[in-house]
Structures are given as structure tokens and as C-alpha cells.
């Protein structure tokens, strides 16, 4: 969180000096066929393997997700028309808002063919303990508020700017992501 603010402040100052032009595209948590990290792996990899999914935070709060192929298309769309922008422009990618977060996880389980798959919330106390030994986990603790309460980005400016942009239907986005994990599992099993 602090790093992101510092980075954006530095970029803003650079535009004020006239040395660069900047487009900031903000989004919720990423998922997709090429995304692998400690947030999505315990959800999609576990669902693909029929294991309990693990998630962070308050599953009854709304949570925002961004399908990376859509996010990439939006970024390319903005770059194609950048000449009409101010030197520093910020856009929010609306993506998918799961209300509540639990509904997204349940949909992943259904599409994995395991509608009764358990969902386990990782306790912050365990994550805090791991943070003592891992700098990435320490940074995650700083972002805890994003998992415990709803922080939803308003994507209306992006929609007004890219009028023809259509997001991939959520069912398709989840399916493509699950299939990528299933292919990885099959490839690992074969080797």
C-alpha cells in the first residue's frame, strides 16, 4: 500500500516536471490463466485438485476481481487513445465484484465440478506469524484491510472512455482460469 502511494506520487511529480506522461490503471485482485500467486493459487489450484479452497479476510464482504486478459485489453485500449489524455490520468478497472466474496469462491467450486468444496479462511494470526520470516507476507499484512472490508473501485470513467469494451463473462473467466490449473496438474503428473 505505502509503496503504491509512493510510486504514484513519484509518477505524478514526473508528469508535473513535463518529463513523462502516465496512465495509471488500478484494479482489484488479479486472476486468470497466467496469474500465479499466494492469493489465487489457494483458490483455483485447490479447487482444480478437489482440495479445500483457502481465502483471506471477511468472506461476507464484497471483493473485486480483475480477469487479467480483460485488464490487458483495457490497458491496450487506453494506450491506443492516449493522446487525448492529461499528462497524468487514473482509470479504475471495475472487473467483477463478488457480493459477498464467498459467492465468487462458491462459483469457482461449482465450475470445478465440486460444489460442496470446503472454503477455509486463513487466520490473520497465522499470517502475522509467517510475516516474521517472509517480507512478502509482511507486505500482505499491510493490505489486510482490502480483505477484511469492501474496497470497490469505480470503473465508470474507464467504461465511458472505452465505450465498446466488453469484459469476459465471469463464468468463462473462471473456467479458463480453472482449465489452466488443470493443465498444469496434468503436466506435473505426466512428468
PDB file of C-alpha atoms in Angstrom, residues 27 43 48 68 77-79 90 97 114 116 127 167 189:
ATOM      1  CA  UNK A  27      -7.753  -2.995 -10.426  1.00  0.00           C
ATOM      2  CA  UNK A  43      -8.399 -20.830  -4.514  1.00  0.00           C
ATOM      3  CA  UNK A  48      -8.884 -27.853  -9.528  1.00  0.00           C
ATOM      4  CA  UNK A  68      -6.010 -10.278 -16.412  1.00  0.00           C
ATOM      5  CA  UNK A  77      -7.299   0.308 -25.442  1.00  0.00           C
ATOM      6  CA  UNK A  78      -6.179   3.227 -23.277  1.00  0.00           C
ATOM      7  CA  UNK A  79      -2.741   3.332 -24.884  1.00  0.00           C
ATOM      8  CA  UNK A  90      -6.032   7.465 -13.471  1.00  0.00           C
ATOM      9  CA  UNK A  97     -17.494  -7.502  -7.769  1.00  0.00           C
ATOM     10  CA  UNK A 114     -17.100 -29.700  -6.775  1.00  0.00           C
ATOM     11  CA  UNK A 116     -19.593 -28.791  -1.906  1.00  0.00           C
ATOM     12  CA  UNK A 127      -0.220 -14.949   8.550  1.00  0.00           C
ATOM     13  CA  UNK A 167     -15.458  -7.882 -20.169  1.00  0.00           C
ATOM     14  CA  UNK A 189       1.529 -35.681 -13.119  1.00  0.00           C
TER      15      UNK A 189
END
